[in-house]
Amino acid sequence: MTTICSQLKLKSSDGKRYNTDVANTEQLLRIIQSIPSKKAEPFKLWLAQVGRERIEETMDPELIAERLVATYERKGYTREWINQRLQAISARKELTDEWKDRGVRQGKEYAILKFSQKRSR
């Protein structure tokens, strides 16, 4: 397999900088998929499961909300907090959609409005 990593000069424990292989998340997952080892198998199975779940979510987007709620529950958040969070996400989506409809472009204008929205809370 050809390497899909890049190299960066990173400082080592001796204080010197050496070229070190680095990879982003997608590259790391592709490397793991290519490892012919039984020790990598549980991770490969997990990747397949997550891939299947995302495909199912494209067919039924409501599953995304269910996964979000389940994730917050596993993290120990209360139902009340989760509902407030979902409402905040929805309100933010409506607001940014309105900005888009009125011609606000991603970038500087958008960042200014986002910043002023946070400060007004």
PDB file of C-alpha atoms in Angstrom:
ATOM      1  CA  MET A   1       0.000   0.000   0.000  1.00  0.00           C
ATOM      2  CA  THR A   2       1.253   3.447  -0.811  1.00  0.00           C
ATOM      3  CA  THR A   3       1.439   5.796   2.082  1.00  0.00           C
ATOM      4  CA  ILE A   4      -1.269   8.425   2.341  1.00  0.00           C
ATOM      5  CA  CYS A   5       0.499  10.283   5.120  1.00  0.00           C
ATOM      6  CA  SER A   6       2.269  13.590   5.000  1.00  0.00           C
ATOM      7  CA  GLN A   7       5.292  14.564   7.001  1.00  0.00           C
ATOM      8  CA  LEU A   8       5.760  17.430   9.422  1.00  0.00           C
ATOM      9  CA  LYS A   9       8.803  18.359  11.432  1.00  0.00           C
ATOM     10  CA  LEU A  10       7.776  17.711  15.022  1.00  0.00           C
ATOM     11  CA  LYS A  11       9.837  18.204  18.149  1.00  0.00           C
ATOM     12  CA  SER A  12      10.969  14.976  19.799  1.00  0.00           C
ATOM     13  CA  SER A  13      11.933  14.245  23.382  1.00  0.00           C
ATOM     14  CA  ASP A  14      15.555  15.211  22.631  1.00  0.00           C
ATOM     15  CA  GLY A  15      14.380  18.700  21.625  1.00  0.00           C
ATOM     16  CA  LYS A  16      15.258  18.280  17.942  1.00  0.00           C
ATOM     17  CA  ARG A  17      12.742  18.377  15.112  1.00  0.00           C
ATOM     18  CA  TYR A  18      12.343  15.313  12.904  1.00  0.00           C
ATOM     19  CA  ASN A  19      10.135  14.549   9.928  1.00  0.00           C
ATOM     20  CA  THR A  20       7.206  12.585  11.349  1.00  0.00           C
ATOM     21  CA  ASP A  21       4.376  10.848   9.506  1.00  0.00           C
ATOM     22  CA  VAL A  22       1.038  12.557  10.149  1.00  0.00           C
ATOM     23  CA  ALA A  23      -2.471  11.846   8.888  1.00  0.00           C
ATOM     24  CA  ASN A  24      -5.938  13.315   9.207  1.00  0.00           C
ATOM     25  CA  THR A  25      -8.890  11.310  10.510  1.00  0.00           C
ATOM     26  CA  GLU A  26      -9.984  10.019   7.114  1.00  0.00           C
ATOM     27  CA  GLN A  27      -6.440   8.930   6.266  1.00  0.00           C
ATOM     28  CA  LEU A  28      -6.079   7.129   9.615  1.00  0.00           C
ATOM     29  CA  LEU A  29      -9.336   5.249   9.089  1.00  0.00           C
ATOM     30  CA  ARG A  30      -8.226   4.197   5.599  1.00  0.00           C
ATOM     31  CA  ILE A  31      -4.918   2.959   7.010  1.00  0.00           C
ATOM     32  CA  ILE A  32      -6.746   0.944   9.678  1.00  0.00           C
ATOM     33  CA  GLN A  33      -8.992  -0.605   7.022  1.00  0.00           C
ATOM     34  CA  SER A  34      -5.910  -1.832   5.177  1.00  0.00           C
ATOM     35  CA  ILE A  35      -4.239  -3.511   8.173  1.00  0.00           C
ATOM     36  CA  PRO A  36      -4.320  -7.306   7.716  1.00  0.00           C
ATOM     37  CA  SER A  37      -4.392  -8.138  11.416  1.00  0.00           C
ATOM     38  CA  LYS A  38      -6.872  -9.815  13.726  1.00  0.00           C
ATOM     39  CA  LYS A  39      -6.176  -7.064  16.270  1.00  0.00           C
ATOM     40  CA  ALA A  40      -7.554  -4.484  13.814  1.00  0.00           C
ATOM     41  CA  GLU A  41     -10.707  -6.526  13.184  1.00  0.00           C
ATOM     42  CA  PRO A  42     -12.833  -5.086  16.058  1.00  0.00           C
ATOM     43  CA  PHE A  43     -12.128  -1.579  14.808  1.00  0.00           C
ATOM     44  CA  LYS A  44     -12.945  -2.584  11.219  1.00  0.00           C
ATOM     45  CA  LEU A  45     -16.254  -4.055  12.416  1.00  0.00           C
ATOM     46  CA  TRP A  46     -17.029  -0.819  14.265  1.00  0.00           C
ATOM     47  CA  LEU A  47     -16.246   1.204  11.115  1.00  0.00           C
ATOM     48  CA  ALA A  48     -18.618  -1.003   9.116  1.00  0.00           C
ATOM     49  CA  GLN A  49     -21.346  -0.565  11.744  1.00  0.00           C
ATOM     50  CA  VAL A  50     -20.965   3.221  11.778  1.00  0.00           C
ATOM     51  CA  GLY A  51     -21.001   3.277   7.972  1.00  0.00           C
ATOM     52  CA  ARG A  52     -24.214   1.226   7.914  1.00  0.00           C
ATOM     53  CA  GLU A  53     -25.814   3.554  10.472  1.00  0.00           C
ATOM     54  CA  ARG A  54     -24.950   6.644   8.409  1.00  0.00           C
ATOM     55  CA  ILE A  55     -26.390   5.057   5.268  1.00  0.00           C
ATOM     56  CA  GLU A  56     -29.590   4.243   7.178  1.00  0.00           C
ATOM     57  CA  GLU A  57     -29.708   7.871   8.387  1.00  0.00           C
ATOM     58  CA  THR A  58     -29.609   9.141   4.794  1.00  0.00           C
ATOM     59  CA  MET A  59     -32.708   7.041   4.112  1.00  0.00           C
ATOM     60  CA  ASP A  60     -34.449   8.074   7.369  1.00  0.00           C
ATOM     61  CA  PRO A  61     -33.123  11.416   8.721  1.00  0.00           C
ATOM     62  CA  GLU A  62     -35.153  11.042  11.938  1.00  0.00           C
ATOM     63  CA  LEU A  63     -32.573   8.460  12.991  1.00  0.00           C
ATOM     64  CA  ILE A  64     -30.036  11.297  13.260  1.00  0.00           C
ATOM     65  CA  ALA A  65     -32.095  12.988  15.973  1.00  0.00           C
ATOM     66  CA  GLU A  66     -32.518   9.676  17.795  1.00  0.00           C
ATOM     67  CA  ARG A  67     -28.746   9.101  17.715  1.00  0.00           C
ATOM     68  CA  LEU A  68     -28.133  12.639  19.000  1.00  0.00           C
ATOM     69  CA  VAL A  69     -30.524  12.123  21.924  1.00  0.00           C
ATOM     70  CA  ALA A  70     -28.982   8.716  22.734  1.00  0.00           C
ATOM     71  CA  THR A  71     -25.485  10.252  22.694  1.00  0.00           C
ATOM     72  CA  TYR A  72     -26.470  13.014  25.101  1.00  0.00           C
ATOM     73  CA  GLU A  73     -28.205  10.461  27.371  1.00  0.00           C
ATOM     74  CA  ARG A  74     -25.044   8.309  27.447  1.00  0.00           C
ATOM     75  CA  LYS A  75     -23.108  11.413  28.465  1.00  0.00           C
ATOM     76  CA  GLY A  76     -25.474  11.836  31.410  1.00  0.00           C
ATOM     77  CA  TYR A  77     -27.481  14.882  30.318  1.00  0.00           C
ATOM     78  CA  THR A  78     -31.064  15.194  31.562  1.00  0.00           C
ATOM     79  CA  ARG A  79     -34.070  14.960  29.250  1.00  0.00           C
ATOM     80  CA  GLU A  80     -34.825  18.627  29.991  1.00  0.00           C
ATOM     81  CA  TRP A  81     -31.304  19.687  28.996  1.00  0.00           C
ATOM     82  CA  ILE A  82     -31.457  17.562  25.830  1.00  0.00           C
ATOM     83  CA  ASN A  83     -34.797  19.101  24.802  1.00  0.00           C
ATOM     84  CA  GLN A  84     -33.443  22.613  25.401  1.00  0.00           C
ATOM     85  CA  ARG A  85     -30.354  21.763  23.355  1.00  0.00           C
ATOM     86  CA  LEU A  86     -32.469  20.461  20.468  1.00  0.00           C
ATOM     87  CA  GLN A  87     -34.605  23.635  20.570  1.00  0.00           C
ATOM     88  CA  ALA A  88     -31.458  25.797  20.546  1.00  0.00           C
ATOM     89  CA  ILE A  89     -30.112  23.898  17.520  1.00  0.00           C
ATOM     90  CA  SER A  90     -33.429  24.368  15.730  1.00  0.00           C
ATOM     91  CA  ALA A  91     -33.585  28.087  16.545  1.00  0.00           C
ATOM     92  CA  ARG A  92     -30.001  28.604  15.354  1.00  0.00           C
ATOM     93  CA  LYS A  93     -30.806  26.772  12.107  1.00  0.00           C
ATOM     94  CA  GLU A  94     -33.849  28.981  11.531  1.00  0.00           C
ATOM     95  CA  LEU A  95     -31.799  32.099  12.213  1.00  0.00           C
ATOM     96  CA  THR A  96     -28.956  31.146   9.885  1.00  0.00           C
ATOM     97  CA  ASP A  97     -31.472  30.149   7.190  1.00  0.00           C
ATOM     98  CA  GLU A  98     -33.044  33.608   7.508  1.00  0.00           C
ATOM     99  CA  TRP A  99     -29.626  35.247   7.178  1.00  0.00           C
ATOM    100  CA  LYS A 100     -28.979  33.157   4.071  1.00  0.00           C
ATOM    101  CA  ASP A 101     -32.386  34.152   2.602  1.00  0.00           C
ATOM    102  CA  ARG A 102     -31.495  37.819   3.163  1.00  0.00           C
ATOM    103  CA  GLY A 103     -28.187  37.475   1.333  1.00  0.00           C
ATOM    104  CA  VAL A 104     -25.723  37.174   4.179  1.00  0.00           C
ATOM    105  CA  ARG A 105     -22.763  35.183   2.888  1.00  0.00           C
ATOM    106  CA  GLN A 106     -20.554  32.802   4.829  1.00  0.00           C
ATOM    107  CA  GLY A 107     -17.413  34.602   5.851  1.00  0.00           C
ATOM    108  CA  LYS A 108     -16.904  37.960   7.486  1.00  0.00           C
ATOM    109  CA  GLU A 109     -20.588  39.109   7.525  1.00  0.00           C
ATOM    110  CA  TYR A 110     -21.689  35.740   8.856  1.00  0.00           C
ATOM    111  CA  ALA A 111     -19.007  35.716  11.554  1.00  0.00           C
ATOM    112  CA  ILE A 112     -19.995  39.221  12.699  1.00  0.00           C
ATOM    113  CA  LEU A 113     -23.657  38.210  13.030  1.00  0.00           C
ATOM    114  CA  LYS A 114     -22.758  34.966  14.843  1.00  0.00           C
ATOM    115  CA  PHE A 115     -20.528  36.881  17.268  1.00  0.00           C
ATOM    116  CA  SER A 116     -23.193  39.515  17.952  1.00  0.00           C
ATOM    117  CA  GLN A 117     -25.781  36.756  18.470  1.00  0.00           C
ATOM    118  CA  LYS A 118     -23.583  35.110  21.129  1.00  0.00           C
ATOM    119  CA  ARG A 119     -22.962  38.424  22.919  1.00  0.00           C
ATOM    120  CA  SER A 120     -26.677  39.232  23.059  1.00  0.00           C
ATOM    121  CA  ARG A 121     -27.485  36.094  25.088  1.00  0.00           C
TER     122      ARG A 121
END
